CSV table of C-alpha atoms and ligand atoms in Angstrom, one decimal:
chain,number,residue,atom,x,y,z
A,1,UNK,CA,61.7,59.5,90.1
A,2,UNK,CA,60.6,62.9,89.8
A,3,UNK,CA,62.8,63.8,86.5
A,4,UNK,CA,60.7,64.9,83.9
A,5,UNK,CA,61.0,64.8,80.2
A,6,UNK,CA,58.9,66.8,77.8
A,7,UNK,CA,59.7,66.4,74.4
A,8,UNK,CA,62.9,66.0,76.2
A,9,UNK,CA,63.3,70.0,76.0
A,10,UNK,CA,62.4,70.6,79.7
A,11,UNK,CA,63.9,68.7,82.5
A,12,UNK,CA,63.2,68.9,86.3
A,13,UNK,CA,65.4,67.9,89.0
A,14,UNK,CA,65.4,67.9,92.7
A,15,UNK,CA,67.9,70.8,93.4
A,16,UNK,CA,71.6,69.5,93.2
A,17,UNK,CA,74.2,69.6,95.9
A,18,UNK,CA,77.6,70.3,95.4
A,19,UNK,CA,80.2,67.4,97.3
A,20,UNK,CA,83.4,69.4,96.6
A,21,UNK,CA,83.9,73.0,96.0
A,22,UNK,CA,86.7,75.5,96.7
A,23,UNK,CA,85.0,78.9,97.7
A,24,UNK,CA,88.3,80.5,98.8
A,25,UNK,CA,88.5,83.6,101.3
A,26,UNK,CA,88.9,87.3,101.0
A,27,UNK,CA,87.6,89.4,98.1
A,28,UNK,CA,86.6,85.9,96.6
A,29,UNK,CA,84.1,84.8,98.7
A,30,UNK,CA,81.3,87.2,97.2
A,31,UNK,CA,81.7,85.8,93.9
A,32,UNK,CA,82.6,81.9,94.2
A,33,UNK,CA,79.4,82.1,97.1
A,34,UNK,CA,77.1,83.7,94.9
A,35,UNK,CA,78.2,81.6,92.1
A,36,UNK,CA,77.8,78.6,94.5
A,37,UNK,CA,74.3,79.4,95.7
A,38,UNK,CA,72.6,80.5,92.1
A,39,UNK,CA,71.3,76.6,91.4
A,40,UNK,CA,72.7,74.4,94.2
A,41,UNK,CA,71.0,74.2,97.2
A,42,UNK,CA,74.4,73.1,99.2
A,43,UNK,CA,78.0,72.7,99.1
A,44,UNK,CA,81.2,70.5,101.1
A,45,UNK,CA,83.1,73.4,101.2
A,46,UNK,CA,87.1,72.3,100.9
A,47,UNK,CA,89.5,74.0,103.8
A,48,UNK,CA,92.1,73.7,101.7
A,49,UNK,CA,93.1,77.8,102.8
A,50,UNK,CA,96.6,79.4,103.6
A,51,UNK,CA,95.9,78.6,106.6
A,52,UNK,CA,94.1,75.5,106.2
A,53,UNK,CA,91.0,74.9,107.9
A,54,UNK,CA,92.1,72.5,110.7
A,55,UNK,CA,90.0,73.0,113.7
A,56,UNK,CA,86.4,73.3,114.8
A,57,UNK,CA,86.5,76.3,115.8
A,58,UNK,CA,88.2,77.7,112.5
A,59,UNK,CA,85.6,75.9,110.2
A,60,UNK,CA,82.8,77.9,112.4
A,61,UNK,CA,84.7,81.0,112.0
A,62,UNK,CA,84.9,80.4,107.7
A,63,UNK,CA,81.5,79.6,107.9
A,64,UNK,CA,80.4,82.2,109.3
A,65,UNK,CA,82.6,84.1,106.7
A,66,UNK,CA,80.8,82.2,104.4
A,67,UNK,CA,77.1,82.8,105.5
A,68,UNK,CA,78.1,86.9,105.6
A,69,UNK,CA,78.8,86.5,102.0
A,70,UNK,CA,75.9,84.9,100.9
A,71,UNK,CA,73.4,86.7,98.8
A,72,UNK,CA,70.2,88.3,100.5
A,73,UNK,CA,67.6,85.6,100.9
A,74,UNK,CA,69.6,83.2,100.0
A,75,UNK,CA,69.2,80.0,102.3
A,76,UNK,CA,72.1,78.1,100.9
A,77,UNK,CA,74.2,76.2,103.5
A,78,UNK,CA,78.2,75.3,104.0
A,79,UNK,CA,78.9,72.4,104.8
A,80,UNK,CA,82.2,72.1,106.7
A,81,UNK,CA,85.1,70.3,106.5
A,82,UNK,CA,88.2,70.0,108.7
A,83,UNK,CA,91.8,69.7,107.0
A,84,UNK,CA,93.4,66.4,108.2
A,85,UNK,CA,97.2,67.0,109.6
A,86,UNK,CA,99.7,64.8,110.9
A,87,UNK,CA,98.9,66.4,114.4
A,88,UNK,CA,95.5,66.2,114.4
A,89,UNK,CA,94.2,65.0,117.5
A,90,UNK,CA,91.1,62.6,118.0
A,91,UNK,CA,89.3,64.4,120.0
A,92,UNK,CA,89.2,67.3,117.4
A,93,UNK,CA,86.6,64.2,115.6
A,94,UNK,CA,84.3,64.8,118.9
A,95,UNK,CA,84.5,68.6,118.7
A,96,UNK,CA,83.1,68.8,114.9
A,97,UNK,CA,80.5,66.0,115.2
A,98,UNK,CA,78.9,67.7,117.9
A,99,UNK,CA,79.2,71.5,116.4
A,100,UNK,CA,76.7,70.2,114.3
A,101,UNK,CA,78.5,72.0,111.2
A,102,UNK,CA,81.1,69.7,109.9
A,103,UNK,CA,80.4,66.8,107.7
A,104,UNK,CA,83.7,65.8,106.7
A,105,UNK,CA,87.5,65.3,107.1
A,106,UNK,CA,89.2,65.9,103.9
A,107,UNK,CA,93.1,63.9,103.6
A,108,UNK,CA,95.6,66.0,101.4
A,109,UNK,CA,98.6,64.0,101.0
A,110,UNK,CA,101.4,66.6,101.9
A,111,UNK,CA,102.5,68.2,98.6
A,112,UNK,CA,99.7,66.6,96.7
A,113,UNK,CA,98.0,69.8,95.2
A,114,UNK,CA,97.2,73.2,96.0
A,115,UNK,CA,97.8,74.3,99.7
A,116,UNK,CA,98.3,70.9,100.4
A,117,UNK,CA,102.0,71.9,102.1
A,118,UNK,CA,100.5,70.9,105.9
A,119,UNK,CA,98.8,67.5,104.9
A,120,UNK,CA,99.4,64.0,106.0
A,121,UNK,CA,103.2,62.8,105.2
A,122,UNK,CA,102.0,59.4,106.4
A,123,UNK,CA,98.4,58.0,106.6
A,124,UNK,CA,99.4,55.8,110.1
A,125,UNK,CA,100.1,58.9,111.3
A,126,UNK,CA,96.2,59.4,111.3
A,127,UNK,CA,95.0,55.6,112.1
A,128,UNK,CA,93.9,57.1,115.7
A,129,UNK,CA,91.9,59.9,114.5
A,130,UNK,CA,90.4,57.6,111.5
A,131,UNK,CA,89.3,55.4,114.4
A,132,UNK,CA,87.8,57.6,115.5
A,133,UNK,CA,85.8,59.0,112.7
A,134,UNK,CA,84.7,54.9,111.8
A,135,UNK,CA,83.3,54.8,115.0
A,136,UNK,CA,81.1,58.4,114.5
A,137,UNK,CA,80.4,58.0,111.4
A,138,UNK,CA,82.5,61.2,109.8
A,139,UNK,CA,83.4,60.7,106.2
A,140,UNK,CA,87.0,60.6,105.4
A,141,UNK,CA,87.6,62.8,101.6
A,142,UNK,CA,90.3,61.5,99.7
A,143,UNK,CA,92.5,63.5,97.7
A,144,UNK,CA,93.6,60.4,95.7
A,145,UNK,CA,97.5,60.4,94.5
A,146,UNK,CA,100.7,59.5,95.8
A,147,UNK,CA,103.4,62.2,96.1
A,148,UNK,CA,106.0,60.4,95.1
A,149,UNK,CA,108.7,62.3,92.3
A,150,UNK,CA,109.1,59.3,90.8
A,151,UNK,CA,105.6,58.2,90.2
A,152,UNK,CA,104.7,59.5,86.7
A,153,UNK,CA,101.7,62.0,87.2
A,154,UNK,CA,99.5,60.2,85.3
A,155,UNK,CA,99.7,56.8,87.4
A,156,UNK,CA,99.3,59.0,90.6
A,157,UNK,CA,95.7,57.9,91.2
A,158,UNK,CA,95.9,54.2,90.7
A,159,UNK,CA,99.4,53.8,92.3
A,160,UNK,CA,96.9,55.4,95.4
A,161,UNK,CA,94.5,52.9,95.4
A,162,UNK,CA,96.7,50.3,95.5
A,163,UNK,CA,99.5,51.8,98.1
A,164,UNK,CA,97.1,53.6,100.3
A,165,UNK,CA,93.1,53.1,99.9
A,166,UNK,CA,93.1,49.4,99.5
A,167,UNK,CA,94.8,49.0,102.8
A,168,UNK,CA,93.0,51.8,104.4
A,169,UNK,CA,89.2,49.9,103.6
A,170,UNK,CA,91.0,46.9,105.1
A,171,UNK,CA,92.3,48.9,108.4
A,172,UNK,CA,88.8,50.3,108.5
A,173,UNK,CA,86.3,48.6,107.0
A,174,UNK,CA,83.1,50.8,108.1
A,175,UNK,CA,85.0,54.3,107.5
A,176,UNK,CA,82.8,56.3,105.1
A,177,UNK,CA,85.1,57.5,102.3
A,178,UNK,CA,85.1,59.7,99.4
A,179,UNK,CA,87.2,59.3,96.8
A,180,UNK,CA,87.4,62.6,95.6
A,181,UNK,CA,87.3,63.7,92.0
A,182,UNK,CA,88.2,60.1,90.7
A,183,UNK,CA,90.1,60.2,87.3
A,184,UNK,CA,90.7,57.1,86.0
A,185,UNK,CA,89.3,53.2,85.4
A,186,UNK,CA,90.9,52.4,88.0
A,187,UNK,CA,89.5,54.7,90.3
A,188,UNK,CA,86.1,53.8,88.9
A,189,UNK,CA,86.7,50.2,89.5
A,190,UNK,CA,87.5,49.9,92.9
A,191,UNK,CA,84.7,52.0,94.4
A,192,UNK,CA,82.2,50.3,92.3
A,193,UNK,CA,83.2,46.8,93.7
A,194,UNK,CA,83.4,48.3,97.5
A,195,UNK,CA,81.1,48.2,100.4
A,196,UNK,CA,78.1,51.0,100.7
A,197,UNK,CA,80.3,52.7,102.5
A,198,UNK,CA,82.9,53.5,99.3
A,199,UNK,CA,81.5,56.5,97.1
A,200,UNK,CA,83.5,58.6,94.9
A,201,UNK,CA,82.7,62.1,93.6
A,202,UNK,CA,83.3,63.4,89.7
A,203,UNK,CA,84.0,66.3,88.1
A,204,UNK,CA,82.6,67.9,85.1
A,205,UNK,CA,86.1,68.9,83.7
A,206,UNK,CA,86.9,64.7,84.0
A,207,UNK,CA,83.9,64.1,81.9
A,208,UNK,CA,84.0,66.3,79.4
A,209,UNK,CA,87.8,66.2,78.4
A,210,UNK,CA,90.9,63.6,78.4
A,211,UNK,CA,94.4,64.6,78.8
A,212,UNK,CA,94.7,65.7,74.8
A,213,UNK,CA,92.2,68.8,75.6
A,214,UNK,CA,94.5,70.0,78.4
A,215,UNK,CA,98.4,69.1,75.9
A,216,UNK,CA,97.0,68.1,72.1
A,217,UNK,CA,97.8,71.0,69.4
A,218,UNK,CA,98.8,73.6,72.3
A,219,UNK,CA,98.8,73.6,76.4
A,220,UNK,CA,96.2,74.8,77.8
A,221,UNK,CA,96.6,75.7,81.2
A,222,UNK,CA,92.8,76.2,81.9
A,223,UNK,CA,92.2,72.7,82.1
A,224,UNK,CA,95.1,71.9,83.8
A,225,UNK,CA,93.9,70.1,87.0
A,226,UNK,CA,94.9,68.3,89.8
A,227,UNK,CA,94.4,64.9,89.4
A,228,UNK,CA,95.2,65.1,85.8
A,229,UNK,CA,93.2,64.7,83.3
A,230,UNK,CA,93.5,61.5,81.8
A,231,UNK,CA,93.4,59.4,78.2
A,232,UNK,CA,90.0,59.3,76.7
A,233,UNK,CA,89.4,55.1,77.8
A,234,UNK,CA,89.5,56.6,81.3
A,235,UNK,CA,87.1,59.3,80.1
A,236,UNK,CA,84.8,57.0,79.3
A,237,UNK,CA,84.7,54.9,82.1
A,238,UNK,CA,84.0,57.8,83.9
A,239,UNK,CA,81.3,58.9,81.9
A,240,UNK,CA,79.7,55.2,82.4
A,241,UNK,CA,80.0,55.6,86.1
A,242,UNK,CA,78.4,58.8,86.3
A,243,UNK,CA,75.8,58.1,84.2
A,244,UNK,CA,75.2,54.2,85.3
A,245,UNK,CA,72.8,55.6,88.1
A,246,UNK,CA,74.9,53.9,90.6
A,247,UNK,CA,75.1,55.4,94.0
A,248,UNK,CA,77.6,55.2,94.5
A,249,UNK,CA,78.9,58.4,92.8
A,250,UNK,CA,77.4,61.6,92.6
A,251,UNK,CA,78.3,65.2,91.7
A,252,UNK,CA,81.3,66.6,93.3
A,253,UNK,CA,82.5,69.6,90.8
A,254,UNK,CA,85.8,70.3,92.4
A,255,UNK,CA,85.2,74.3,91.1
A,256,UNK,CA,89.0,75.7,91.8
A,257,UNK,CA,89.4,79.3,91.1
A,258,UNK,CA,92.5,80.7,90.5
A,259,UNK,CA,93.3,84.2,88.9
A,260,UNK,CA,94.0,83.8,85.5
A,261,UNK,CA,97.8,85.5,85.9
A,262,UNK,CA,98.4,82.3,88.0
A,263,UNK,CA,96.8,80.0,85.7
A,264,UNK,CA,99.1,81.6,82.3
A,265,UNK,CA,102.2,81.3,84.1
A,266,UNK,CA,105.3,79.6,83.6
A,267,UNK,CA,104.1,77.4,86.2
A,268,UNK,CA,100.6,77.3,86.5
A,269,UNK,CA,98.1,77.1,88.7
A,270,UNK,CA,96.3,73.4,89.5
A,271,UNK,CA,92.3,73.9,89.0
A,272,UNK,CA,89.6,74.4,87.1
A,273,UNK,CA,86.3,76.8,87.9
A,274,UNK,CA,82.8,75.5,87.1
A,275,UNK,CA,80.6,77.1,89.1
A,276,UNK,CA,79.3,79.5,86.3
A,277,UNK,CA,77.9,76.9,84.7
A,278,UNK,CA,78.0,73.6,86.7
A,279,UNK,CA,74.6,71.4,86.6
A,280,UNK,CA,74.3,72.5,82.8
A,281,UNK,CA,77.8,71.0,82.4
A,282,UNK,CA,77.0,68.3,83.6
A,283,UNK,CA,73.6,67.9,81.8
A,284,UNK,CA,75.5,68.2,78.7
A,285,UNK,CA,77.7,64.9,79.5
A,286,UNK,CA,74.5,62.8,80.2
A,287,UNK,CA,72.2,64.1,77.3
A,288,UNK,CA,75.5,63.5,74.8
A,289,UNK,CA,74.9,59.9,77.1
A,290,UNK,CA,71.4,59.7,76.4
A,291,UNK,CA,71.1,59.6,80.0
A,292,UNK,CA,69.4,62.8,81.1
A,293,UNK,CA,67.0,60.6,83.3
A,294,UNK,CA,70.0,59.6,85.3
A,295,UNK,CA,71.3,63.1,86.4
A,296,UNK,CA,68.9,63.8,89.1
A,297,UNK,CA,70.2,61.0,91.4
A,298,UNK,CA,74.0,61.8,90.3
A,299,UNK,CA,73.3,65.3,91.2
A,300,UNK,CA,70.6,65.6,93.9
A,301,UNK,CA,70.3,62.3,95.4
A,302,UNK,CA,72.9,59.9,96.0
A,303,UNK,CA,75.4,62.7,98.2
A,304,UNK,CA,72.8,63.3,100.6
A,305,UNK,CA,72.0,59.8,100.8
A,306,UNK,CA,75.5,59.0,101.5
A,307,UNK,CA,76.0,61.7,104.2
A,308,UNK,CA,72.7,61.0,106.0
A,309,UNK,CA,71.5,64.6,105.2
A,310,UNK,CA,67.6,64.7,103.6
A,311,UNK,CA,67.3,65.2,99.9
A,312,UNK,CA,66.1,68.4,99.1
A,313,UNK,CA,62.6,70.0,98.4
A,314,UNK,CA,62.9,72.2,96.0
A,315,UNK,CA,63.1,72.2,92.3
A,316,UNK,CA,65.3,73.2,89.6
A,317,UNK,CA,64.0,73.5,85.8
A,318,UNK,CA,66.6,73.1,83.0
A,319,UNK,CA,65.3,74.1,79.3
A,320,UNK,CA,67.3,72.8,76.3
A,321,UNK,CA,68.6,76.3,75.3
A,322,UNK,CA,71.9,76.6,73.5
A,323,UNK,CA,74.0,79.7,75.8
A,324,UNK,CA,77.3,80.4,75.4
A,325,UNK,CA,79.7,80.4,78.7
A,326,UNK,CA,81.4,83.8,79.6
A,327,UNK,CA,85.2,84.4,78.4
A,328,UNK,CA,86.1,85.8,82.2
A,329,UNK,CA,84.1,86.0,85.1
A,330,UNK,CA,85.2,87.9,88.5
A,331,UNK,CA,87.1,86.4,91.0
A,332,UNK,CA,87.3,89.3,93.4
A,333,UNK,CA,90.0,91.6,92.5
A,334,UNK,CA,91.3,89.8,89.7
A,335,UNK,CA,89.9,88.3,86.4
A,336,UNK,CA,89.8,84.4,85.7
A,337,UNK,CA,89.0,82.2,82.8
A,338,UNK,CA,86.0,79.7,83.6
A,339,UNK,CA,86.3,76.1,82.7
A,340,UNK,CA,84.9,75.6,79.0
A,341,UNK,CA,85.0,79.3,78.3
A,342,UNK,CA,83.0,80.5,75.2
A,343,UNK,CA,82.2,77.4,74.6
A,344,UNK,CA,78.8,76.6,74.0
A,345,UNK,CA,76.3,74.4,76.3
A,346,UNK,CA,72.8,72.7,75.5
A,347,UNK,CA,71.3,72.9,78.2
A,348,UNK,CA,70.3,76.4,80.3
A,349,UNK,CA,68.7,76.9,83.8
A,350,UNK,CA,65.5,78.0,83.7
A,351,UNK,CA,65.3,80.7,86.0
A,352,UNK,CA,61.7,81.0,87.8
A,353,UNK,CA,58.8,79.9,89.9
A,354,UNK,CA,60.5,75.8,89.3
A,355,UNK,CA,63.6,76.9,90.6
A,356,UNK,CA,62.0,78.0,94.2
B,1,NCD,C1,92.4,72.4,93.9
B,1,NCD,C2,92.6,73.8,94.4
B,1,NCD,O1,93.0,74.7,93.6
B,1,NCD,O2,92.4,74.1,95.5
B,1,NCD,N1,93.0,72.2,92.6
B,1,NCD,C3,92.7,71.2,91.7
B,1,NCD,O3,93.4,71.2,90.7
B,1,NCD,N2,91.7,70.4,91.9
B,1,NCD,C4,92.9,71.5,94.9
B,1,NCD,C5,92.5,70.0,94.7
B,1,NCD,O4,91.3,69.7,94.9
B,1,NCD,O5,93.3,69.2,94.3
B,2,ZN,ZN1,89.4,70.0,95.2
């Protein structure tokens, strides 16, 4: 453990990787990569476009799109990942194992979120490309709720385990999955109690609030996300997993931008942006844990582990600094509203010789 506590004002982690991020296209790619590549080292870039990412050879193209936008010297790395569609075919699976480039197949059950219109209508509709990835050893990303109109929103996520994951770990019992962004007990509960090959990502948003931040006293659309947040008993189990130094789960921030005309609108926007401020986020939910000697494998080691990439070598220095997070940020042409905006954080970045 190379986490180090002085006077617990300083702490030093191997440099974290991000397991699911939204860097958009366009005019936005400057600002969400540049944001991206400040303290993380690397990121499982979602291809969740208009169009959505769902071949090989688009993923290169984005990446490259990606790379371009990078900052100068940066050495920060994309990791892609191909949208799954009803009409995927397997041999697209042999395509991006051997580009080299891709690390994942992400499942959006069709209407499920955010450009989510060309996802799966019905996972058997995939079983012969999920074969396929269970016998190369792709990871299948889960975008964990059922689509159903009559399901109420908040029971989206365990309705999914139940309907749809616990079947699918039975269909494929050595398929590497993600369960993306898990919100709920539930959620917690089931990829605890699964094989090594089970993990599940978290957000900060999910750890920090419950569903009364996002509907208690006013609505506020900037925490509106997709899953939803939940009540504060799921909170808390969340906040155990993360902290429990399982590894089973591991930082995955989910950082959505969305212009903030989209996000106050009649109909709002699903998605919440952390990438201004995301390791010190999440420092602050395991120091209010009394856990700060926990967030290094959460954040820097258990991903890699799980997607058979090396941890990484350099360092990144935090310093117990109270900062206050910016009202807007830039999100190419337009203005957005960061997740926990003006709000204030413990913990800062030290920017320097730790941070390599
Ligand atoms: C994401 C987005 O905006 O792309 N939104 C969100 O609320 N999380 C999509 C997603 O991951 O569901
Ligand atoms: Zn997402």
């Amino acid at each position: 453990m190379s986490t180090t506590l002085d006077a617990l004002s300083i702490l030093t982690i191997t440099r974290p990787d991000d397991w699911h991020l939204h860097l958009r296209d366009g005019p936005a790619l400057r600002d969400t990569v540049a944001d991206a590549a400040r303290h993380f080292a690397r990121a499982i870039v979602m291809p969740n476009l208009a169009p959505p990412v769902t071949t090989t050879a688009q993923a290169g193209v984005y990446r490259q799109r990606i790379l371009t936008a990078r900052p100068e010297g940066s050495d920060w790395q994309p990791l892609m990942v191909l949208y799954l569609t009803d009409n995927t075919p397997p041999d697209e699976i042999d395509r991006a194992v051997s580009s080299g480039f891709i690390h994942a197949v992400k499942y959006y059950p069709a209407g499920a979120t955010t450009n989510s219109d060309s996802g799966v209508t019905d996972i058997k509709n995939a079983y012969g490309v999920l074969e396929r990835m269970e016998k190369l050893g792709l990871p299948l990303l889960l975008h964990g709720e059922v689509t159903d109109q009559h399901i109420d929103i908040f029971d989206r996520e365990a309705v999914f385990i139940e309907r749809t994951l616990a079947p699918l770990c039975t269909q494929f019992p050595r398929l590497k999955i993600v369960l993306e962004h898990i919100t709920t007990a539930q959620g917690a509960q089931f990829v605890a109690s699964g094989g090594d090959n089970i993990a599940a990502t978290i957000t900060p948003q999910h750890l920090l609030y419950n569903r009364n931040d996002l509907l208690a006293g006013g609505i506020r659309p900037h925490n509106y996300c997709l899953p939803i947040l939940k009540r504060s008993t799921h909170q808390q189990a969340l906040i155990e997993a993360a902290t429990g130094g399982s590894g089973k789960f591991f930082l995955g921030t989910d950082s959505a931008p969305h212009p903030q005309s989209k996000k106050e609108s009649a109909c709002g926007c699903a998605g919440c942006y952390s990438h201004h401020g995301a390791i010190e986020l999440y420092a602050e939910v395991f120091d209010r844990a009394n856990a700060l000697d926990k967030l290094e494998g959460f954040a820097s080691h258990f991903g890699p582990t799980f997607y058979g990439l090396p941890i990484n070598e350099k360092k990144l220095t935090l310093r117990r600094s109270p900062w206050q997070l910016p009202a807007t940020t830039q999100l190419g042409d337009d203005l957005m509203v960061p997740f926990y905006a003006s709000e204030t954080l413990q913990w800062a970045v030290v920017d320097g010789e730790s941070n390599g």
